[in-house]
mmCIF file of C-alpha atoms in Angstrom:
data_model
loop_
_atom_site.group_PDB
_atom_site.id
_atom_site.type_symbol
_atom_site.label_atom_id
_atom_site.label_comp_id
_atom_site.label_asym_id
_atom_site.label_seq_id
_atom_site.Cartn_x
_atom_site.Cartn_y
_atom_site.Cartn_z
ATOM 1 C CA UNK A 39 77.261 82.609 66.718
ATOM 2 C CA UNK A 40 75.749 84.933 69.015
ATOM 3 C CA UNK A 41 77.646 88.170 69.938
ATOM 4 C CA UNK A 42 79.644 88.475 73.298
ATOM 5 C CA UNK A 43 76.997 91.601 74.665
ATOM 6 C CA UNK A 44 73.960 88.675 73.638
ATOM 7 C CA UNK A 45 75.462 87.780 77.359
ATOM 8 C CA UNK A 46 75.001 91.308 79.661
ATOM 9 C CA UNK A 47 72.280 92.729 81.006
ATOM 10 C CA UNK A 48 71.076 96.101 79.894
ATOM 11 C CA UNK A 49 73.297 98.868 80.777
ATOM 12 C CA UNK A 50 71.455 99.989 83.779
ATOM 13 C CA UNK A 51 73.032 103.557 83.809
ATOM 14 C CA UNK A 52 71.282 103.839 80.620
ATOM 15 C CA UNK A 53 67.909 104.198 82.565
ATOM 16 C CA UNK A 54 69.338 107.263 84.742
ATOM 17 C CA UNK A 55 69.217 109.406 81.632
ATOM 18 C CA UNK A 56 65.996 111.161 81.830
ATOM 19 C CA UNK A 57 66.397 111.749 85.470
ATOM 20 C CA UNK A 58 69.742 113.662 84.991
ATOM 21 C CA UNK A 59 68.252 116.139 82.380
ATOM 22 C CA UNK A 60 65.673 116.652 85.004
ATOM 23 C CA UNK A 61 68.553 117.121 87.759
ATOM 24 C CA UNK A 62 70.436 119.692 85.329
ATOM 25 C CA UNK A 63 67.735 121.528 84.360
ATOM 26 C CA UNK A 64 67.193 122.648 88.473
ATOM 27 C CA UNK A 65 68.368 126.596 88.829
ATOM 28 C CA UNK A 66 71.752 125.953 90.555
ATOM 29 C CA UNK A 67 72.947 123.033 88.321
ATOM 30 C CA UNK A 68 73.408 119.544 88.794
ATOM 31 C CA UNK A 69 74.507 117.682 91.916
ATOM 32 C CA UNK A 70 75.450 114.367 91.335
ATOM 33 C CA UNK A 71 75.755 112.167 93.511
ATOM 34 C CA UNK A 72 75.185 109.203 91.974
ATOM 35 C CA UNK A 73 78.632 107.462 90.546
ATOM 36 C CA UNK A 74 81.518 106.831 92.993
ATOM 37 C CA UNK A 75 84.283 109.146 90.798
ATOM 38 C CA UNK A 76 86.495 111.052 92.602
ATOM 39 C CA UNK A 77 86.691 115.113 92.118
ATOM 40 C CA UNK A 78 89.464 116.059 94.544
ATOM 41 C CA UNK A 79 92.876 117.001 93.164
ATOM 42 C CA UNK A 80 95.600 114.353 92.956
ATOM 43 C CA UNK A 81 98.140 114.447 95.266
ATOM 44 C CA UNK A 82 100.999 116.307 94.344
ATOM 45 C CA UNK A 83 103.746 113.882 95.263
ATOM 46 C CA UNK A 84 101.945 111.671 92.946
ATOM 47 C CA UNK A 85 101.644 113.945 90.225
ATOM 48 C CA UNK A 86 105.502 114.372 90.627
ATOM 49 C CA UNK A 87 106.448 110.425 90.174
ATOM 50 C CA UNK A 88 104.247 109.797 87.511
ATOM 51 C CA UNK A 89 105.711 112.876 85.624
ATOM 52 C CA UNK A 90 109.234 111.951 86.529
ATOM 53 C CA UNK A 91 108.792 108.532 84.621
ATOM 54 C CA UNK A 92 106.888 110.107 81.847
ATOM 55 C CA UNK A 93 109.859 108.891 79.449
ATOM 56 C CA UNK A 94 109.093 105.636 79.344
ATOM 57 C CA UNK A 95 109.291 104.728 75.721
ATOM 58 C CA UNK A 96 109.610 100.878 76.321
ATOM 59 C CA UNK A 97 107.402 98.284 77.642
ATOM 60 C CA UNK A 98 106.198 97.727 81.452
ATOM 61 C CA UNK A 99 106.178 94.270 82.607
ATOM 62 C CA UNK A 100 102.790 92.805 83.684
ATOM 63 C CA UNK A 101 104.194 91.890 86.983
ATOM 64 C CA UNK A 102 105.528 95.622 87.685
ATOM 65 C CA UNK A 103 109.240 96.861 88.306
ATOM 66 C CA UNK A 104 110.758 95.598 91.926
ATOM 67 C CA UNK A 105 109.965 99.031 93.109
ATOM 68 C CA UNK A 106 106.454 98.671 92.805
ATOM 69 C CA UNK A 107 106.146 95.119 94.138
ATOM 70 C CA UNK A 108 108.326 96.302 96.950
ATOM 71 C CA UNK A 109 105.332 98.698 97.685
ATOM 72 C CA UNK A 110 102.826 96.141 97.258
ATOM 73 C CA UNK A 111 104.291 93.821 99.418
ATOM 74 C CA UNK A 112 104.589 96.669 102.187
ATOM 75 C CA UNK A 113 101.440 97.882 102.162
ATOM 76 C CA UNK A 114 100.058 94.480 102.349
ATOM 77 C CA UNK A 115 102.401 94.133 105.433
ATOM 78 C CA UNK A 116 101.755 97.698 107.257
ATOM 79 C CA UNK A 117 98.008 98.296 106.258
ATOM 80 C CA UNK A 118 95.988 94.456 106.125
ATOM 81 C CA UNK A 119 98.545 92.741 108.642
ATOM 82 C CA UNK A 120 99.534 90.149 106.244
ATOM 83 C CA UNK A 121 102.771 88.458 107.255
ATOM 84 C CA UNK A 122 105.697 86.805 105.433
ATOM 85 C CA UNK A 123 104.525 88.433 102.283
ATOM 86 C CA UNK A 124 107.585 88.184 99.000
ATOM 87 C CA UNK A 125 106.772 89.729 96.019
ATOM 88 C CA UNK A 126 104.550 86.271 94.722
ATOM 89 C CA UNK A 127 101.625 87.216 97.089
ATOM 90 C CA UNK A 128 100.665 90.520 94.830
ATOM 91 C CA UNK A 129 100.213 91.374 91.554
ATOM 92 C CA UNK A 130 99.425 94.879 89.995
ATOM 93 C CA UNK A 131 96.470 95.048 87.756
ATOM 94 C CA UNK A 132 94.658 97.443 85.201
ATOM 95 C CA UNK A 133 92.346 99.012 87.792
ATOM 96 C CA UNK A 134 89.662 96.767 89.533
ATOM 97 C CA UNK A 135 86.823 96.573 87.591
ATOM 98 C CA UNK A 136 89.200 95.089 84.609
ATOM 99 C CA UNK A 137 89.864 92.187 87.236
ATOM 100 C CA UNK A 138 86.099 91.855 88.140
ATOM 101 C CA UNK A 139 84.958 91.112 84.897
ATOM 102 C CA UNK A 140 87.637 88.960 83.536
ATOM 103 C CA UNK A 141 88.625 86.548 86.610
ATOM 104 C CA UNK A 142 86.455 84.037 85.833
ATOM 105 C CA UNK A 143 87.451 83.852 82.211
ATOM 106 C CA UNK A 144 90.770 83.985 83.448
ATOM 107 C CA UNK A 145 90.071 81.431 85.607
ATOM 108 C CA UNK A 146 88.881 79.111 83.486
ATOM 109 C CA UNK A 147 85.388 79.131 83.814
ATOM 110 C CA UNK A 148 82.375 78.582 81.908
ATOM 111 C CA UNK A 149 79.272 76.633 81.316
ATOM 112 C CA UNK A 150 78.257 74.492 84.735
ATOM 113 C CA UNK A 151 80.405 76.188 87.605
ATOM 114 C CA UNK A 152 79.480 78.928 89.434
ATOM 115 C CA UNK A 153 80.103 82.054 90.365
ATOM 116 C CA UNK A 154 78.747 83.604 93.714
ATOM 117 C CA UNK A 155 78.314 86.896 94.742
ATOM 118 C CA UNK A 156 76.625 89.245 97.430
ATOM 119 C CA UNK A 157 72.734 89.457 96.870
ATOM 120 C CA UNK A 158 73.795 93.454 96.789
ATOM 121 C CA UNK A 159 76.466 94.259 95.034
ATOM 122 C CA UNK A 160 78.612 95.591 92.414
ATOM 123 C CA UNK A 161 76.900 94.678 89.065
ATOM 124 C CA UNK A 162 79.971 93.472 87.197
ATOM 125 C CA UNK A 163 80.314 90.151 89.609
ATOM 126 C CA UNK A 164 77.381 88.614 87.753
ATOM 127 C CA UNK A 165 78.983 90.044 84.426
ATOM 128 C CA UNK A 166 82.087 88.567 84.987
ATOM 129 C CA UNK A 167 79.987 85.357 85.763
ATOM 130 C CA UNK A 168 77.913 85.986 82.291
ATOM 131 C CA UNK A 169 81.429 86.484 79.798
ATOM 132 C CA UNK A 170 82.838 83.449 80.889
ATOM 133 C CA UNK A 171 79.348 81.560 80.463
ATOM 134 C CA UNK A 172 79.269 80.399 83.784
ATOM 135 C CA UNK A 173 76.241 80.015 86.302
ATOM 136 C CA UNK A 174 75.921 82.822 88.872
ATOM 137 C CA UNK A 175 74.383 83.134 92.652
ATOM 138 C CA UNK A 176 73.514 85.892 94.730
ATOM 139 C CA UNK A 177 73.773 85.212 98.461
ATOM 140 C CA UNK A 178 72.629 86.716 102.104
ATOM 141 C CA UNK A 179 75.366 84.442 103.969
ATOM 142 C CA UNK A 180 77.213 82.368 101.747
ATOM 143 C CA UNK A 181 77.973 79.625 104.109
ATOM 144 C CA UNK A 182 74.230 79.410 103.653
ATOM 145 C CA UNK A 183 74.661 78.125 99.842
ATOM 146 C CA UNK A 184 74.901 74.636 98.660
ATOM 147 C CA UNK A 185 78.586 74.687 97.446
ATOM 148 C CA UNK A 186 78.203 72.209 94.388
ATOM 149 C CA UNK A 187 79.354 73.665 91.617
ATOM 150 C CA UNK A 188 80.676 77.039 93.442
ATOM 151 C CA UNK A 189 84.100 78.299 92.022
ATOM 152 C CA UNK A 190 84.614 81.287 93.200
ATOM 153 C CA UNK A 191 83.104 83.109 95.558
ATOM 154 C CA UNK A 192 83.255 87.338 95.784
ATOM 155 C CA UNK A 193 83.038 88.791 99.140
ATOM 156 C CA UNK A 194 82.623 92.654 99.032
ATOM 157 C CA UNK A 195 83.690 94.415 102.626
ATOM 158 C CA UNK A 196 83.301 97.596 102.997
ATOM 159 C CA UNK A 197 80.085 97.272 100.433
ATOM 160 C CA UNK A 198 79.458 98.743 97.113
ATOM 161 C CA UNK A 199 76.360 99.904 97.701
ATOM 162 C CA UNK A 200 75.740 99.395 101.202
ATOM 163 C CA UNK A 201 79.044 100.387 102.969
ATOM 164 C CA UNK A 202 78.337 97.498 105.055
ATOM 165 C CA UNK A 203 81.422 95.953 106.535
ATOM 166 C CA UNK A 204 81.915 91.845 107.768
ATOM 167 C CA UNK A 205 83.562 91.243 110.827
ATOM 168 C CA UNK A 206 86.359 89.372 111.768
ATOM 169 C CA UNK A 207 84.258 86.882 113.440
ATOM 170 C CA UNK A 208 81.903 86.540 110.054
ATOM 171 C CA UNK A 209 85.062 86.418 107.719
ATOM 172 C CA UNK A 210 87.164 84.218 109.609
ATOM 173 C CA UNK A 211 83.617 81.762 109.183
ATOM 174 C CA UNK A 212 83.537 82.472 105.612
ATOM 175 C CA UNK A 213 86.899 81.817 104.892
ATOM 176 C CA UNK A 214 86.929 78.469 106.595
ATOM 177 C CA UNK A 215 83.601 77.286 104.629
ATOM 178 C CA UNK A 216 85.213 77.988 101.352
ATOM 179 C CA UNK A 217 88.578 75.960 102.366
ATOM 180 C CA UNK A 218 86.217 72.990 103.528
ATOM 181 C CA UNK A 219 84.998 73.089 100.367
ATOM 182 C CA UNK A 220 87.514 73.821 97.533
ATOM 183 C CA UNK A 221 86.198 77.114 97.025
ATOM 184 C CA UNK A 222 88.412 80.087 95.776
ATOM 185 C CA UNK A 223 87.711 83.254 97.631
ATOM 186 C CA UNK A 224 87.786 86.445 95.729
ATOM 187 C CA UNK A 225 87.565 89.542 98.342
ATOM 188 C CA UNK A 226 87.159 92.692 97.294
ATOM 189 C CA UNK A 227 88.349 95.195 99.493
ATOM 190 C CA UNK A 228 88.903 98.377 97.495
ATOM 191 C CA UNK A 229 86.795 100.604 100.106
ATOM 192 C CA UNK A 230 89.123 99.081 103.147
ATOM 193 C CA UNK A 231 90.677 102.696 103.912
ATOM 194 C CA UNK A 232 87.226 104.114 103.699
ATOM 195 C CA UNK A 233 85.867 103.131 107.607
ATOM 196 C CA UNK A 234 83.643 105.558 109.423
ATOM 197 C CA UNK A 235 81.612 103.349 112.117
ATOM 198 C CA UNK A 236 83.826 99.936 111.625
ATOM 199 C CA UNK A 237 87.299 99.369 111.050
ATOM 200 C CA UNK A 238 87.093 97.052 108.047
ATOM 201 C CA UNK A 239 89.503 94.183 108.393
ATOM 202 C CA UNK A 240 90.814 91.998 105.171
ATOM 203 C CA UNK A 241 90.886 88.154 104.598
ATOM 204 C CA UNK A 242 94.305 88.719 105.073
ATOM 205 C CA UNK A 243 94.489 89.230 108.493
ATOM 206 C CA UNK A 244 95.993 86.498 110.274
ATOM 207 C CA UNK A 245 92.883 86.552 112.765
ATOM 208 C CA UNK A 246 91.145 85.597 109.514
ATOM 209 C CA UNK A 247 93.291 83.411 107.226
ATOM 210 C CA UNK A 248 95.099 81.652 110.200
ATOM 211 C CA UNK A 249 98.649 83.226 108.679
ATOM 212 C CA UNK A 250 97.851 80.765 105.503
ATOM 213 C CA UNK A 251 96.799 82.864 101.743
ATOM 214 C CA UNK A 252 95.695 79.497 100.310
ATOM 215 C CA UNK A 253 92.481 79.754 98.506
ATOM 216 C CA UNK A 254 92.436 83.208 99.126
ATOM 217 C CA UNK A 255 93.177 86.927 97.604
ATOM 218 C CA UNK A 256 91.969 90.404 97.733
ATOM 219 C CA UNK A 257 91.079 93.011 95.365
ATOM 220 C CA UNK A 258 92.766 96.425 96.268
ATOM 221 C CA UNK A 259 92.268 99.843 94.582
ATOM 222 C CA UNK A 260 94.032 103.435 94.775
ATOM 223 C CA UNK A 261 91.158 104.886 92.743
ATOM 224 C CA UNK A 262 89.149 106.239 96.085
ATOM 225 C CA UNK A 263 91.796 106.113 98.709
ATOM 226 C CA UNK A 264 94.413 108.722 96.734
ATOM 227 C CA UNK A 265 92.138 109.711 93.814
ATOM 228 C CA UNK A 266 93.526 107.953 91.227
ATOM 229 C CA UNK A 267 90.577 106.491 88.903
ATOM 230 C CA UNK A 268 91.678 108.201 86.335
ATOM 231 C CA UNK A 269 95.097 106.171 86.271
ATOM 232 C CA UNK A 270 93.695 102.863 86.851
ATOM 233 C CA UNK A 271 95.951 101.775 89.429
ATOM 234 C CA UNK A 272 94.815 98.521 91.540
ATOM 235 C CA UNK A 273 96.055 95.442 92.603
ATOM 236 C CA UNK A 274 95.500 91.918 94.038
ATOM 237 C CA UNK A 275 97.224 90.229 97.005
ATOM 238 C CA UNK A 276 97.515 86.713 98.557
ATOM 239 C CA UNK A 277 98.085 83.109 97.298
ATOM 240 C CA UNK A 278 101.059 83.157 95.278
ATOM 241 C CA UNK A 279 99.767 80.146 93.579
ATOM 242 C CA UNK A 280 96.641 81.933 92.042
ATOM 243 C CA UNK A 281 98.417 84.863 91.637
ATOM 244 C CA UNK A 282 101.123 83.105 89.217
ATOM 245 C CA UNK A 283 98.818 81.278 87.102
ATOM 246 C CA UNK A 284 97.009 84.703 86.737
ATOM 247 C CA UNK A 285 100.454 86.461 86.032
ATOM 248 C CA UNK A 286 101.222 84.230 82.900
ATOM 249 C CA UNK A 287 97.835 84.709 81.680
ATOM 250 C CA UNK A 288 98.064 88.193 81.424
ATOM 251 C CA UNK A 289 101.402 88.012 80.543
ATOM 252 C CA UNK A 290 99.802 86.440 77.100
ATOM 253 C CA UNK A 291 96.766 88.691 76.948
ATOM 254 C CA UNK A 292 99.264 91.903 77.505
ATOM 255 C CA UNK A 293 97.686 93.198 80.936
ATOM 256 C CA UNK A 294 100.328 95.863 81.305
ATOM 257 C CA UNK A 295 100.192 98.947 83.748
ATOM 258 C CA UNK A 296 101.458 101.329 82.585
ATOM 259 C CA UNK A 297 105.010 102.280 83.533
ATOM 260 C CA UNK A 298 104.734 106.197 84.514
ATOM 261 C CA UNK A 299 101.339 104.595 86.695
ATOM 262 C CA UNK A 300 103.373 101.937 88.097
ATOM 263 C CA UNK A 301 106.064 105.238 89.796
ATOM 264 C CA UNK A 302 102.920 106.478 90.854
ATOM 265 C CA UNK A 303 101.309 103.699 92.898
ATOM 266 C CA UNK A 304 104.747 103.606 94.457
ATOM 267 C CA UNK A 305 104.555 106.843 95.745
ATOM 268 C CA UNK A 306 101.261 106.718 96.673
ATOM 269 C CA UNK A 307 101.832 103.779 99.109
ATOM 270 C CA UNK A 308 104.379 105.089 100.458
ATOM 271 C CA UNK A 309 102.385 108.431 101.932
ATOM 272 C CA UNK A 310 99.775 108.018 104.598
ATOM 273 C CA UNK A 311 98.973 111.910 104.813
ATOM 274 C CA UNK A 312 97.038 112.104 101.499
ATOM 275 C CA UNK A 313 94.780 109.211 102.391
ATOM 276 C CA UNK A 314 94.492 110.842 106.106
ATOM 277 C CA UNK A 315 93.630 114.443 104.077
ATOM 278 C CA UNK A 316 91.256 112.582 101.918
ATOM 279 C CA UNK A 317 89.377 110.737 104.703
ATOM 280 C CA UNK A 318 88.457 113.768 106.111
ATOM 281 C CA UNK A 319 87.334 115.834 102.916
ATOM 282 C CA UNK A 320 84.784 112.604 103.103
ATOM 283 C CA UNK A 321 84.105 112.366 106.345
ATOM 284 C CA UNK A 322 82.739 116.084 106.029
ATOM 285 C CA UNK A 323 80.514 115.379 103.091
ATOM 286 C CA UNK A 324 79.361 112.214 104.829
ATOM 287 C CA UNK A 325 78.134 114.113 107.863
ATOM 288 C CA UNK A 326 76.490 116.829 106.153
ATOM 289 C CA UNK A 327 74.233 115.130 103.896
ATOM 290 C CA UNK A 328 73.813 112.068 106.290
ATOM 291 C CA UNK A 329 72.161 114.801 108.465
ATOM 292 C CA UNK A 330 70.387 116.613 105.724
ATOM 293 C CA UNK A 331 68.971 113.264 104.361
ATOM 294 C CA UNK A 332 67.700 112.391 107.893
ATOM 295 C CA UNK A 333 66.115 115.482 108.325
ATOM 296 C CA UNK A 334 64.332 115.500 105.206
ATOM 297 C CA UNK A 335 62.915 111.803 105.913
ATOM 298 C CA UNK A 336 65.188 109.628 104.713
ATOM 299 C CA UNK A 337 66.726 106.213 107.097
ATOM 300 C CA UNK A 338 70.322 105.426 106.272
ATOM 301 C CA UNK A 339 70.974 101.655 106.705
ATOM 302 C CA UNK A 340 74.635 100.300 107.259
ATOM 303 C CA UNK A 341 76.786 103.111 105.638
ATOM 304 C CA UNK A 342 78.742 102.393 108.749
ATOM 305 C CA UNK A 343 82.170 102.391 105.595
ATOM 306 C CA UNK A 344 82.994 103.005 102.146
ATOM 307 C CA UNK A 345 81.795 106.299 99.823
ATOM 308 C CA UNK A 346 78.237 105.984 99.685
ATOM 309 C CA UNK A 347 74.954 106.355 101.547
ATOM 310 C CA UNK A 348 71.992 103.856 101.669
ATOM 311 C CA UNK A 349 69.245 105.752 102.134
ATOM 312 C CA UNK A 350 65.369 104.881 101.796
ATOM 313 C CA UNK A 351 62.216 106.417 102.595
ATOM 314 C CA UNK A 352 60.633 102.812 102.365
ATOM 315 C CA UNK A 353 59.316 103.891 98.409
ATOM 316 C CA UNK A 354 60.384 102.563 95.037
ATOM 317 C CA UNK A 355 63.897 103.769 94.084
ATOM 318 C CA UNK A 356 62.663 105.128 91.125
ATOM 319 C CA UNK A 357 60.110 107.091 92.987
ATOM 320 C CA UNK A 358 63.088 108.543 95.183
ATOM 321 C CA UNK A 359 65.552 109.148 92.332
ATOM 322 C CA UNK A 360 62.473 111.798 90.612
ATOM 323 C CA UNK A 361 61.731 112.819 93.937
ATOM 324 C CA UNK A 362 65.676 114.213 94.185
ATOM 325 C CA UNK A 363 65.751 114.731 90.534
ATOM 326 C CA UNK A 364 63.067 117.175 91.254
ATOM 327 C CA UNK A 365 65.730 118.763 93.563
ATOM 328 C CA UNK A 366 68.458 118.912 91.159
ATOM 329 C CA UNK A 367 70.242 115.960 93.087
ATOM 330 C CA UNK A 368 70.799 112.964 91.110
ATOM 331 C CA UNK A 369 71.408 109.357 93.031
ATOM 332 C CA UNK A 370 71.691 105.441 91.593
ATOM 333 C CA UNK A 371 68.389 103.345 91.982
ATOM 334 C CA UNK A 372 69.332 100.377 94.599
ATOM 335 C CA UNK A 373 67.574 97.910 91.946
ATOM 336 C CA UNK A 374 70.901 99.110 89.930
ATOM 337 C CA UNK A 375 72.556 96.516 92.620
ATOM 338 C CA UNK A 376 70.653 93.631 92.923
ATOM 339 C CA UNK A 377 66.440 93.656 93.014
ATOM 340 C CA UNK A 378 66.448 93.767 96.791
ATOM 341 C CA UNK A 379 67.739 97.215 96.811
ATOM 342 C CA UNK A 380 64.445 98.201 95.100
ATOM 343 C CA UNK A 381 63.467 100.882 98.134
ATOM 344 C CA UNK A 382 67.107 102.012 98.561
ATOM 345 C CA UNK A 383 69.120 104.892 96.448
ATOM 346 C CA UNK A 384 72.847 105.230 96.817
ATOM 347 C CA UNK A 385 74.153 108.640 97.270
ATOM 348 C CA UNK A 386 78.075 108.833 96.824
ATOM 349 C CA UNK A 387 80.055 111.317 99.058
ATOM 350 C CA UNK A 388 82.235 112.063 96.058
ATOM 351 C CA UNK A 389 81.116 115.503 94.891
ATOM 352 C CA UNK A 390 82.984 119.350 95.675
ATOM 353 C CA UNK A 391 82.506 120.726 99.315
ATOM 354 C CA UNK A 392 80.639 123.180 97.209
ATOM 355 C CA UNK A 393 78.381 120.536 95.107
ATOM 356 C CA UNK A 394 77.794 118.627 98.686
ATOM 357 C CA UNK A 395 76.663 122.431 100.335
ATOM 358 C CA UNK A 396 74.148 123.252 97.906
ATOM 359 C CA UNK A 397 72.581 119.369 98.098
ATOM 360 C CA UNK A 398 72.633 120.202 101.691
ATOM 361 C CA UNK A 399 70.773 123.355 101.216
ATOM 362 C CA UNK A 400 68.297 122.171 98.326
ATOM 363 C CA UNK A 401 67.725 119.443 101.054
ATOM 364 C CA UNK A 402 66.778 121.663 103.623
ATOM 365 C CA UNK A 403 64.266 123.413 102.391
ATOM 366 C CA UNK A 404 62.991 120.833 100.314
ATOM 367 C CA UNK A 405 63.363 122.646 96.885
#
């Protein structure tokens, strides 16, 4: 019996190593810029609920306390437009990437259905595909695929790594291919605070779903838009039928956020301010080394949302990630993302004001 990692690819952070000694060994220090972790401060109202339900010597429920459905619910409501949501269209979870790799185990899948996903994208859509032994597809335009076999399909808007963002037009489309053909949509929508040039717009929209959640659900995160990584605070809203069959199942497998992290997503959707102060720590960091990149010869393509730049200077990746190594600025490959993002790096926004200024700098005069 072959071991469960006989199944993954290679780690591909794994293959940054060498270049990050390089990057730290630059006078100055290290800037990285290549993972999407936040470094600003939690919010303080946050801090403050999560330490107020600190003693919480029992266990959480996997479906969260009223409270936090409540917030769920609203959220949905105020922020994607969703209408005549109850507390059966959401469902907290233990951060996103937990959700990404597990759904189609969860699901049910395995050898001879398929799992599709953007042909640039987050890696752990094909190794969520890969655990549960099923088949996987990368796609330009999904509606483009021959749907045999196709269980689930991931959409990714804003884009992890592109920060490109589908339309109402293009999702309403989508969404109606995958109804005609049986096809569970999986959105993921965890950059959907994070629009610069676009105002992102979920599959929940009623312009989109046609005020109907069958078939479909989105992937939601507090990690980027309030800082909270480091909590593992996401959640999933939209058909209630999904989402209960997914509920006993990790019910069973003892999927449990925690209850002090549960107080804190409440508060946390419950202020706007903090996600209005964050947006514009990033939209500062964005400008700056959009312009810097520019100006030392780098294109940025999409970008137009989300916490990353896709930048090329029509090269290998790997040539551009020692180029900036070289600089003491480290960046992810765009072959980390799918093989047509071989002449692309992604350069996350999430570094200090301070880290961002001296990339800017090092930039600038090319050293």
């Amino acid at each position: 019996m072959s071991a469960v990692s006989d199944r993954l690819p290679t780690f591909p952070w794994d293959k940054l190593e060498p270049y990050k000694k390089t990057a730290a060994a630059h006078e100055g220090g290290i800037v990285d810029l290549s993972v999407g972790t936040p470094v600003d401060p939690v919010p303080e109202l946050i801090q403050k609920a999560l330490i107020a339900a600190a003693d919480s010597p029992g266990y959480p429920t996997v479906w969260g306390t009223p409270a936090l459905r409540d917030a769920l619910v609203g959220w949905s409501e105020r922020r994607l437009g969703a209408r005549g949501f109850t507390h059966r269209n959401v469902l907290p979870i233990v951060g996103s990437k937990e959700l990404v790799a597990w759904l189609p185990t969860q699901l049910g899948l395995g050898p001879g259905d398929k799992v599709a996903y953007p042909r640039l994208a987050y890696p752990t859509y094909e190794v969520g595909a890969r655990l549960a032994r099923a088949d996987h597809v990368a796609y330009d335009d999904p509606t483009e695929l021959d749907p045999t076999g196709i269980k689930l399909l991931w959409l990714n808007s804003p884009s992890n790594p592109t920060g490109r963002v589908l339309s109402k037009d293009e999702l309403t489309r989508i969404v109606a291919w995958a109804r005609e053909h049986g096809i569970l949509v999986f959105s993921d929508e965890c950059y959907i605070e994070l629009g610069w040039e676009a105002d992102p717009v979920s599959v929940l929209h009623p312009d989109v779903c046609g005020g109907s959640y069958e078939g479909i659900v989105s992937v939601h995160s507090l990690s980027k838009r309030s800082n909270l990584a480091g909590y593992r605070a996401a959640f999933l809203a939209g058909d209630a039928a999904v989402l209960g069959d997914l509920l006993e199942i990790r019910k069973h497998g003892g999927m449990m956020t925690s209850a002090p992290t549960q107080a804190a997503v409440v508060a946390a959707l419950g202020d706007d301010e903090h996600v209005r102060e964050q947006r514009g720590r990033y939209a500062a960091r964005r400008s700056a080394l959009r312009e810097a990149l520019v100006e030392h010869g780098f294109r940025i393509e999409h970008s137009e949302a989300s916490l990353y730049l896709w930048a090329t200077r029509d090269e290998s990746c790997w040539d551009t990630v020692a180029h900036l190594a070289e600089l003491g600025i480290l960046v992810a490959p765009g072959d980390f993302y799918g093989p047509s993002g071989d002449r692309f790096v992604r350069v996350a926004l999430t570094a200090s004001d301070e880290r961002v200024a001296v990339a800017v700098e090092r930039l600038s005069r090319g050293a």
